[in-house]
Amino acid sequence: MIRNLIILIALFIALFRLGSVTLFDVDEAVFAEATKEMLQSGNWITPTYNDEPRYDKPILFYWLMSLSYKIFGINEFSARFPSALAGFILCLSIFIFLNILNRKREAIYVVLCFAFSLYYLVYTHAAVTDMALALFISLSLFSFYLAIYKNQKYIYGFYIFSALAFLTKGLIGIVFPFSIAGIYIIFMEGINGIKRIFNFKAFIVFLLISLPWYVTQIAINGQDFIQQFFIKHHFMRYTGVISGHKGPFYYFIPVLIIGLFPWISFLSQGLRNIRKDNLRFFSLIWFSFILIFFSFSTTKLPNYILPAIPAVSIIISHGMAEFREKPSSVPLIIIGFLSILFAAAFLIGVNKIRLYLPDFDITWLYVITIVMLLFAVVSFYGILKRKNIFLSMACLTFVFLMIISLKIIPYVNKTLQESLYRCSLYVKENLKDRIVFTYKINKPSIVFYSDRKIPKIDSEEELLNRIQKNDKIMIITSVKDLSFLKDRGLKILWEGEGYAVLEKL
């Protein structure tokens, strides 16, 4: 009964208010627009954005989103549905995997850890590739583990899901599964064990699934695709900073603490005697490889380590099972400390939010602070009474996630996107016959919601050339560039918070 309820709540979290806010710039909006253009053009091989080839990611996620568009129409819900579905399937997959291994109690706890988390809420509600990638990499590695310890036929799943990961986000779809499997098998069986990974028939299946699109893409777009896809968006993203997303080596430590709170506190118990447990040791290699790999990357974002979250959730679930059998004060002290720290941070943040965001209802910050303090109360109660506090923790986490979903995300969306959305509607309704450009802004949501192609101008020289050549030119820009544009003979047609539309006089 409790098992089924937890799984249903996981589905509820994945779908709750999925289409309630407009698409966020940049990634959500650009995926949604590129998929819309794919449907309109009928070009199922080369994604385009603004009618220009987009080589950032492989094709599979666009196909999944296209199918969602076909079923639900072109809207926010359908753009995010593939991620929500992938997240829930991943949640079920971890549960089933642990049940196959006869770890039934840990199977329940892993759903709590994975689905009742900020990571799960955010990335099931994001129209980006990360949850789909996490699903395929996880299924690949589950298949590998089952092939080693249950039935060699599972090796086909290892190759099939690696191929799908390769079609979802490129080379890491191959690098992660094969590297993790290789490291594990070397630890367990020595270098000669590597041959257990390779299966010629399964490899042929891998090639049949993954190669046709890559071969076709190279045949059509040649060096341009190779340069953009492999060089820029793989090697340069790893070795250099893309889009300003730089972070220190320890970047992912606080990300993990926040993203998996409060369950991350049971990690220390899950790590005990880990070398004696093959599954946990395998999960540790899986988690550590991805964490270390991206910690050395120059470009860092929270979503990068999403494929490692199932692995660390498995380790944590064992720690929770151990705690149930032998309650320890350590994880509860960690929860109490973190929750008080978060509560203090929210209280300190109130004054700054009042200063910079005067229209924000700070009541909800106080509510979150109370929830955090309740975490501390529950944890200290658990220390005193040595009681199982998982149900209380799950309820508080659910309340926290609902506040984030109902109040925080809508406000963040309003702050970042409302003016852009109104700008898009103005362009769509009033400027149908005009030539429209954006100037020094990269906001794909304008293209998506205005339902028209809007080329981007990035330099003053190009702008001046465009102004001289076109009598009916319209410019969408941020307010910081208004003075410069007005000095060049443009007048404001529409102005919102942060953005404006101008025309040539």
Coordinates of C-alpha atoms in Angstrom, one line a residue:
M1 CA 0.0 0.0 0.0
I2 CA 2.7 2.5 1.0
R3 CA 4.8 1.4 -1.9
N4 CA 2.0 2.1 -4.4
L5 CA 1.2 5.5 -2.8
I6 CA 4.9 6.6 -3.0
I7 CA 5.0 5.7 -6.7
L8 CA 1.8 7.5 -7.4
I9 CA 3.1 10.6 -5.6
A10 CA 6.2 10.4 -7.7
L11 CA 4.0 10.5 -10.8
F12 CA 2.1 13.4 -9.3
I13 CA 5.2 15.4 -8.7
A14 CA 6.4 14.8 -12.3
L15 CA 3.2 16.0 -13.8
F16 CA 2.0 18.6 -11.3
R17 CA 1.7 22.1 -13.0
L18 CA 3.8 20.8 -15.9
G19 CA 2.5 23.5 -18.3
S20 CA 1.6 26.2 -15.8
V21 CA 4.4 28.6 -16.6
T22 CA 5.9 29.9 -19.9
L23 CA 9.1 28.4 -21.2
F24 CA 12.3 29.6 -19.7
D25 CA 15.1 31.0 -21.8
V26 CA 17.5 29.9 -23.1
D27 CA 17.4 26.1 -23.2
E28 CA 13.7 25.3 -22.8
A29 CA 12.6 27.8 -25.4
V30 CA 15.2 26.9 -28.0
F31 CA 14.4 23.2 -27.8
A32 CA 10.7 24.0 -28.1
E33 CA 11.1 26.3 -31.0
A34 CA 13.5 24.0 -32.9
T35 CA 11.0 21.1 -32.5
K36 CA 8.2 23.3 -33.8
E37 CA 10.3 24.2 -36.8
M38 CA 11.0 20.5 -37.4
L39 CA 7.3 19.8 -37.5
Q40 CA 6.7 22.8 -39.8
S41 CA 9.5 22.0 -42.2
G42 CA 9.3 18.2 -42.2
N43 CA 13.1 18.0 -41.8
W44 CA 13.5 15.2 -39.3
I45 CA 17.3 15.0 -39.7
T46 CA 18.8 18.5 -39.1
P47 CA 17.1 20.5 -36.3
T48 CA 16.9 24.3 -37.0
Y49 CA 16.4 27.3 -34.8
N50 CA 15.4 30.5 -36.5
D51 CA 15.8 28.6 -39.8
E52 CA 19.5 28.1 -39.0
P53 CA 20.9 24.6 -38.4
R54 CA 21.2 23.8 -34.7
Y55 CA 24.0 21.3 -33.9
D56 CA 24.1 21.6 -30.1
K57 CA 22.4 18.2 -29.4
P58 CA 21.6 15.0 -31.3
I59 CA 18.2 14.2 -32.7
L60 CA 16.4 11.9 -30.3
F61 CA 15.0 14.4 -27.9
Y62 CA 13.6 16.5 -30.8
W63 CA 11.8 13.4 -32.0
L64 CA 10.4 12.7 -28.6
M65 CA 9.2 16.3 -28.2
S66 CA 7.7 16.2 -31.8
L67 CA 5.7 13.1 -30.8
S68 CA 4.5 15.0 -27.7
Y69 CA 3.5 17.9 -29.9
K70 CA 1.5 15.6 -32.1
I71 CA -0.4 14.2 -29.2
F72 CA -0.9 17.3 -27.0
G73 CA -0.4 20.2 -29.4
I74 CA 2.4 22.8 -29.3
N75 CA 2.4 24.2 -25.8
E76 CA 4.4 24.2 -22.6
F77 CA 2.9 21.0 -21.3
S78 CA 3.8 19.0 -24.4
A79 CA 7.4 20.5 -24.5
R80 CA 8.0 19.3 -21.0
F81 CA 6.2 16.0 -21.1
P82 CA 9.1 13.9 -22.5
S83 CA 11.2 15.0 -19.4
A84 CA 8.4 14.3 -17.0
L85 CA 7.8 10.9 -18.6
A86 CA 11.5 10.1 -18.6
G87 CA 11.8 11.1 -14.9
F88 CA 8.9 8.9 -13.8
I89 CA 10.1 5.9 -15.9
L90 CA 13.6 6.3 -14.4
C91 CA 12.0 6.3 -10.9
L92 CA 10.1 3.1 -11.7
S93 CA 13.2 1.6 -13.3
I94 CA 15.4 2.1 -10.2
F95 CA 12.5 0.6 -8.1
I96 CA 12.2 -2.5 -10.4
F97 CA 16.0 -2.9 -10.6
L98 CA 16.3 -3.1 -6.9
N99 CA 13.4 -5.5 -6.6
I100 CA 15.0 -7.8 -9.2
L101 CA 18.0 -7.9 -6.9
N102 CA 15.7 -8.7 -4.0
R103 CA 16.3 -5.3 -2.2
K104 CA 12.7 -4.6 -1.6
R105 CA 13.1 -2.2 1.3
E106 CA 15.8 -0.2 -0.5
A107 CA 13.6 -0.1 -3.5
I108 CA 11.0 1.9 -1.6
Y109 CA 13.6 4.2 0.0
V110 CA 15.2 4.9 -3.4
V111 CA 11.9 6.2 -4.7
L112 CA 11.7 8.5 -1.7
C113 CA 15.2 9.7 -2.2
F114 CA 15.0 10.2 -6.0
A115 CA 11.4 11.4 -6.5
F116 CA 11.0 13.5 -3.3
S117 CA 13.9 15.8 -4.2
L118 CA 14.4 19.2 -5.7
Y119 CA 16.4 17.6 -8.5
Y120 CA 13.5 15.4 -9.6
L121 CA 11.0 18.3 -9.4
V122 CA 13.1 20.7 -11.5
Y123 CA 14.3 18.4 -14.2
T124 CA 11.0 16.6 -14.8
H125 CA 9.6 20.1 -15.4
A126 CA 12.4 21.2 -17.8
A127 CA 12.1 20.8 -21.6
V128 CA 15.7 19.8 -21.9
T129 CA 17.6 16.6 -22.6
D130 CA 19.0 15.9 -19.2
M131 CA 16.3 13.6 -17.7
A132 CA 16.1 11.6 -20.9
L133 CA 19.9 11.2 -20.8
A134 CA 19.8 10.1 -17.2
L135 CA 17.1 7.5 -18.0
F136 CA 19.1 5.9 -20.9
I137 CA 22.4 5.9 -19.1
S138 CA 20.8 4.4 -16.0
L139 CA 19.0 1.7 -18.0
S140 CA 22.2 0.9 -19.8
L141 CA 24.1 0.5 -16.5
F142 CA 21.3 -1.5 -14.9
S143 CA 21.4 -3.8 -17.9
F144 CA 25.2 -4.2 -17.5
Y145 CA 24.9 -5.1 -13.9
L146 CA 22.2 -7.6 -14.5
A147 CA 24.2 -9.1 -17.4
I148 CA 27.1 -9.7 -15.0
Y149 CA 25.0 -11.1 -12.1
K150 CA 21.7 -12.4 -13.5
N151 CA 21.7 -13.2 -17.2
Q152 CA 24.2 -12.4 -20.0
K153 CA 21.3 -11.5 -22.3
Y154 CA 20.9 -8.2 -20.5
I155 CA 24.1 -7.1 -22.3
Y156 CA 21.8 -6.2 -25.3
G157 CA 20.1 -3.7 -23.0
F158 CA 23.5 -2.2 -22.2
Y159 CA 24.2 -1.5 -25.9
I160 CA 20.7 -0.5 -26.8
F161 CA 20.3 2.1 -24.1
S162 CA 23.9 3.4 -24.7
A163 CA 22.9 3.9 -28.3
L164 CA 19.8 5.9 -27.2
A165 CA 22.0 7.9 -24.8
F166 CA 24.4 8.6 -27.7
L167 CA 21.4 9.9 -29.7
T168 CA 20.2 12.0 -26.8
K169 CA 23.3 14.0 -25.9
G170 CA 26.3 12.8 -27.9
L171 CA 29.5 11.2 -26.9
I172 CA 28.9 11.1 -23.1
G173 CA 26.1 8.6 -23.9
I174 CA 28.9 6.2 -24.9
V175 CA 31.8 7.4 -22.6
F176 CA 29.8 7.2 -19.3
P177 CA 28.3 3.7 -19.6
F178 CA 31.4 2.0 -21.1
S179 CA 33.9 3.7 -18.8
I180 CA 31.8 3.0 -15.7
A181 CA 31.3 -0.6 -16.7
G182 CA 34.9 -1.0 -17.6
I183 CA 36.2 0.4 -14.3
Y184 CA 33.9 -1.8 -12.3
I185 CA 34.8 -5.0 -14.2
I186 CA 38.5 -4.3 -13.8
F187 CA 38.1 -3.8 -10.1
M188 CA 36.1 -7.1 -9.8
E189 CA 37.8 -9.4 -12.3
G190 CA 40.9 -7.7 -13.5
I191 CA 41.8 -6.5 -16.9
N192 CA 40.8 -9.9 -18.5
G193 CA 37.2 -9.3 -17.3
I194 CA 36.8 -6.5 -19.9
K195 CA 35.9 -9.1 -22.6
R196 CA 32.6 -9.6 -20.7
I197 CA 31.5 -6.2 -21.7
F198 CA 31.9 -6.8 -25.4
N199 CA 29.3 -8.7 -27.5
F200 CA 29.5 -8.6 -31.2
K201 CA 25.8 -9.0 -31.9
A202 CA 24.9 -6.4 -29.3
F203 CA 27.5 -4.0 -30.9
I204 CA 25.8 -4.4 -34.3
V205 CA 22.5 -3.5 -32.7
F206 CA 24.2 -0.4 -31.2
L207 CA 25.5 0.6 -34.6
L208 CA 22.1 0.0 -36.3
I209 CA 20.4 2.3 -33.7
S210 CA 22.9 5.1 -33.4
L211 CA 24.9 5.4 -36.6
P212 CA 22.2 6.1 -39.3
W213 CA 21.5 9.6 -38.0
Y214 CA 25.1 10.6 -37.5
V215 CA 26.1 9.3 -40.9
T216 CA 23.2 11.1 -42.6
Q217 CA 24.0 14.3 -40.7
I218 CA 27.6 14.2 -41.7
A219 CA 26.7 13.4 -45.3
I220 CA 24.3 16.4 -45.4
N221 CA 26.2 19.0 -43.4
G222 CA 29.8 17.7 -43.5
Q223 CA 32.5 19.7 -41.7
D224 CA 30.0 22.3 -40.4
F225 CA 28.3 19.6 -38.3
I226 CA 31.6 18.1 -37.1
Q227 CA 33.0 21.4 -36.1
Q228 CA 29.9 22.6 -34.2
F229 CA 28.7 19.3 -32.7
F230 CA 31.9 17.5 -31.8
I231 CA 34.4 20.3 -31.4
K232 CA 32.4 23.2 -30.0
H233 CA 29.7 21.5 -28.0
H234 CA 31.7 18.6 -26.8
F235 CA 35.4 19.4 -26.4
M236 CA 35.2 23.2 -26.1
R237 CA 32.4 22.9 -23.6
Y238 CA 34.5 20.7 -21.4
T239 CA 37.8 22.5 -21.7
G240 CA 36.4 26.1 -22.0
V241 CA 33.6 28.2 -20.5
I242 CA 30.4 28.2 -22.6
S243 CA 27.7 30.8 -22.0
G244 CA 29.5 32.0 -18.8
H245 CA 28.7 28.8 -16.8
K246 CA 31.9 28.6 -14.9
G247 CA 32.3 27.0 -11.4
P248 CA 34.9 25.9 -8.9
F249 CA 36.1 22.3 -8.5
Y250 CA 33.7 21.8 -5.6
Y251 CA 30.7 23.3 -7.5
F252 CA 28.6 20.1 -7.4
I253 CA 28.9 19.5 -3.6
P254 CA 26.5 22.2 -2.5
V255 CA 24.4 21.4 -5.6
L256 CA 24.0 17.8 -4.4
I257 CA 23.3 18.8 -0.8
I258 CA 20.5 21.2 -1.9
G259 CA 19.2 18.9 -4.7
L260 CA 18.9 15.8 -2.6
F261 CA 18.0 17.3 0.8
P262 CA 17.2 15.8 3.3
W263 CA 18.1 12.3 2.0
I264 CA 21.7 13.2 1.3
S265 CA 22.3 13.1 5.1
F266 CA 22.0 9.3 4.9
L267 CA 24.9 9.0 2.4
S268 CA 27.5 8.5 5.1
Q269 CA 25.7 5.4 6.4
G270 CA 25.3 4.1 2.8
L271 CA 29.0 4.3 2.3
R272 CA 29.9 2.1 5.2
N273 CA 31.6 -1.2 4.2
I274 CA 30.7 -0.4 0.6
R275 CA 33.5 -2.6 -0.8
K276 CA 31.7 -5.7 0.6
D277 CA 28.5 -4.9 -1.4
N278 CA 28.8 -5.3 -5.2
L279 CA 25.8 -3.1 -6.0
R280 CA 26.8 -0.2 -3.8
F281 CA 30.4 -0.4 -5.0
F282 CA 29.1 -0.4 -8.6
S283 CA 26.9 2.6 -7.7
L284 CA 29.9 4.4 -6.1
I285 CA 32.0 4.0 -9.3
W286 CA 29.1 5.2 -11.4
F287 CA 28.5 8.3 -9.2
S288 CA 32.2 9.1 -8.6
F289 CA 33.1 8.8 -12.3
I290 CA 30.5 11.3 -13.4
L291 CA 31.1 13.7 -10.4
I292 CA 34.8 13.7 -11.0
F293 CA 34.5 14.0 -14.8
F294 CA 32.4 17.2 -14.5
S295 CA 34.3 18.6 -11.6
F296 CA 37.3 18.9 -13.9
S297 CA 35.1 20.5 -16.6
T298 CA 35.5 24.2 -17.0
T299 CA 31.8 24.7 -17.8
K300 CA 29.5 23.6 -15.0
L301 CA 25.8 23.4 -14.5
P302 CA 23.6 21.6 -11.9
N303 CA 22.1 19.4 -14.6
Y304 CA 25.4 17.9 -15.7
I305 CA 25.5 15.3 -12.9
L306 CA 21.9 14.3 -13.2
P307 CA 22.9 10.9 -14.7
A308 CA 24.8 10.3 -11.4
I309 CA 21.7 10.9 -9.2
P310 CA 20.2 7.4 -9.6
A311 CA 23.6 5.9 -8.4
V312 CA 23.9 8.1 -5.3
S313 CA 20.2 7.5 -4.6
I314 CA 20.9 3.7 -4.5
I315 CA 23.7 4.3 -2.0
I316 CA 21.5 6.6 0.1
S317 CA 18.7 4.1 0.1
H318 CA 21.0 1.5 1.6
G319 CA 21.9 4.0 4.3
M320 CA 18.2 4.6 5.0
A321 CA 17.7 0.8 5.3
E322 CA 20.6 0.6 7.7
F323 CA 19.3 3.5 9.7
R324 CA 15.9 1.8 10.0
E325 CA 17.6 -1.3 11.5
K326 CA 20.3 0.5 13.5
P327 CA 19.2 4.1 14.1
S328 CA 22.2 6.5 14.3
S329 CA 22.3 10.1 15.4
V330 CA 24.8 11.1 12.7
P331 CA 22.4 11.6 9.7
L332 CA 19.8 13.2 12.0
I333 CA 22.4 15.7 13.3
I334 CA 23.3 16.5 9.6
I335 CA 19.6 17.1 8.7
G336 CA 19.2 19.3 11.8
F337 CA 22.3 21.3 11.0
L338 CA 21.4 21.7 7.3
S339 CA 17.8 22.6 8.0
I340 CA 18.8 25.3 10.5
L341 CA 21.4 26.6 8.1
F342 CA 18.8 26.8 5.3
A343 CA 16.3 28.5 7.6
A344 CA 18.9 31.1 8.6
A345 CA 19.7 31.7 5.0
F346 CA 16.1 32.2 4.1
L347 CA 15.6 34.7 7.0
I348 CA 18.8 36.6 6.0
G349 CA 17.6 36.7 2.4
V350 CA 14.3 38.3 3.4
N351 CA 15.7 41.8 3.6
K352 CA 17.6 41.5 0.3
I353 CA 14.5 40.2 -1.4
R354 CA 12.5 43.1 0.0
L355 CA 15.1 45.5 -1.4
Y356 CA 15.5 43.9 -4.9
L357 CA 12.1 42.2 -5.4
P358 CA 9.5 44.4 -3.6
D359 CA 6.5 42.7 -5.2
F360 CA 7.5 39.3 -4.0
D361 CA 5.2 37.8 -1.3
I362 CA 7.8 37.1 1.4
T363 CA 5.2 35.2 3.4
W364 CA 6.2 32.1 1.5
L365 CA 9.9 32.6 2.6
Y366 CA 8.7 32.5 6.2
V367 CA 6.6 29.3 5.4
I368 CA 9.7 27.7 3.9
T369 CA 11.7 28.8 7.0
I370 CA 9.1 27.1 9.2
V371 CA 9.3 23.9 7.1
M372 CA 13.1 23.9 7.5
L373 CA 12.8 24.3 11.2
L374 CA 10.3 21.5 11.3
F375 CA 13.0 19.3 9.7
A376 CA 15.2 20.2 12.6
V377 CA 12.5 19.4 15.1
V378 CA 11.8 16.0 13.5
S379 CA 15.5 15.2 13.3
F380 CA 16.1 16.0 17.0
Y381 CA 13.0 14.1 18.0
G382 CA 14.4 11.1 16.1
I383 CA 17.7 11.5 18.0
L384 CA 15.9 11.5 21.4
K385 CA 13.3 8.8 20.7
R386 CA 15.3 6.6 18.2
K387 CA 12.2 6.6 16.0
N388 CA 11.9 6.0 12.2
I389 CA 11.3 9.5 10.9
F390 CA 11.1 8.8 7.2
L391 CA 7.4 9.4 6.9
S392 CA 7.7 12.8 8.6
M393 CA 10.6 13.7 6.4
A394 CA 8.7 12.6 3.3
C395 CA 5.7 14.7 4.2
L396 CA 7.8 17.8 4.9
T397 CA 9.8 17.3 1.7
F398 CA 6.5 17.0 -0.2
V399 CA 5.2 20.3 1.3
F400 CA 8.5 22.0 0.5
L401 CA 8.3 20.8 -3.2
M402 CA 4.7 22.0 -3.5
I403 CA 5.7 25.5 -2.2
I404 CA 8.5 25.6 -4.7
S405 CA 6.1 24.5 -7.5
L406 CA 3.1 26.7 -6.5
K407 CA 4.9 29.9 -5.4
I408 CA 8.6 30.1 -6.1
I409 CA 8.8 28.8 -9.7
P410 CA 5.9 31.0 -10.9
Y411 CA 7.5 34.0 -9.4
V412 CA 10.9 33.3 -10.9
N413 CA 9.1 32.7 -14.2
K414 CA 7.3 36.0 -13.9
T415 CA 10.5 37.9 -13.1
L416 CA 12.5 36.4 -15.9
Q417 CA 10.0 35.8 -18.6
E418 CA 6.8 37.8 -18.3
S419 CA 8.1 40.9 -20.0
L420 CA 9.6 38.8 -22.8
Y421 CA 6.3 37.0 -23.2
R422 CA 4.3 40.2 -23.5
C423 CA 6.9 41.5 -26.0
S424 CA 6.4 38.3 -28.0
L425 CA 2.7 38.8 -28.1
Y426 CA 3.1 42.4 -29.2
V427 CA 5.4 41.4 -32.1
K428 CA 3.0 38.6 -33.1
E429 CA -0.1 40.8 -33.1
N430 CA 1.2 44.1 -34.4
L431 CA 4.3 43.6 -36.5
K432 CA 3.3 40.9 -39.0
D433 CA 4.6 42.7 -42.0
R434 CA 7.7 44.2 -40.5
I435 CA 11.3 43.1 -40.5
V436 CA 12.2 42.2 -36.9
F437 CA 15.6 41.6 -35.3
T438 CA 16.9 41.2 -31.7
Y439 CA 19.9 43.2 -30.7
K440 CA 22.5 41.8 -28.2
I441 CA 20.0 39.5 -26.5
N442 CA 19.6 35.7 -26.9
K443 CA 16.0 35.0 -25.9
P444 CA 14.5 32.1 -28.0
S445 CA 11.2 32.5 -26.2
I446 CA 10.5 35.6 -28.3
V447 CA 10.8 33.5 -31.4
F448 CA 8.6 30.7 -30.0
Y449 CA 5.8 32.9 -28.7
S450 CA 5.8 35.4 -31.6
D451 CA 5.6 32.5 -34.0
R452 CA 8.0 34.0 -36.4
K453 CA 11.7 34.0 -37.3
I454 CA 13.7 36.8 -35.7
P455 CA 17.4 37.0 -36.6
K456 CA 19.9 38.1 -34.0
I457 CA 22.2 41.1 -34.3
D458 CA 25.2 41.0 -32.0
S459 CA 27.4 43.9 -33.1
E460 CA 27.0 47.7 -33.5
E461 CA 28.4 47.5 -37.0
E462 CA 25.9 45.0 -38.2
L463 CA 23.1 47.0 -36.6
L464 CA 24.0 50.2 -38.4
N465 CA 24.2 48.3 -41.7
R466 CA 20.7 46.9 -41.1
I467 CA 19.3 50.3 -40.2
Q468 CA 20.7 51.8 -43.4
K469 CA 19.4 49.0 -45.7
N470 CA 15.9 48.6 -44.2
D471 CA 13.2 51.3 -43.9
K472 CA 10.8 49.1 -41.9
I473 CA 13.3 47.6 -39.5
M474 CA 12.2 46.7 -35.9
I475 CA 14.6 46.0 -33.1
I476 CA 13.9 44.1 -29.9
T477 CA 16.5 44.8 -27.2
S478 CA 17.2 45.2 -23.5
V479 CA 16.6 48.6 -21.9
K480 CA 20.3 49.1 -21.3
D481 CA 20.8 49.6 -25.0
L482 CA 17.8 52.1 -25.5
S483 CA 19.9 55.2 -25.4
F484 CA 22.3 53.9 -28.0
L485 CA 19.4 52.9 -30.3
K486 CA 17.5 56.2 -29.9
D487 CA 20.6 58.1 -30.7
R488 CA 20.7 56.1 -34.0
G489 CA 17.3 57.3 -35.0
L490 CA 15.0 54.6 -33.6
K491 CA 11.9 55.3 -31.5
I492 CA 10.3 53.1 -28.8
L493 CA 7.0 51.4 -29.9
W494 CA 6.7 49.1 -26.8
E495 CA 8.5 49.0 -23.6
G496 CA 8.2 46.5 -20.8
E497 CA 10.3 45.6 -17.7
G498 CA 13.8 45.1 -19.1
Y499 CA 13.0 45.0 -22.8
A500 CA 11.7 47.2 -25.6
V501 CA 10.7 47.2 -29.2
L502 CA 11.9 50.1 -31.4
E503 CA 11.4 51.1 -35.0
K504 CA 13.3 53.2 -37.5
L505 CA 12.0 56.7 -37.8

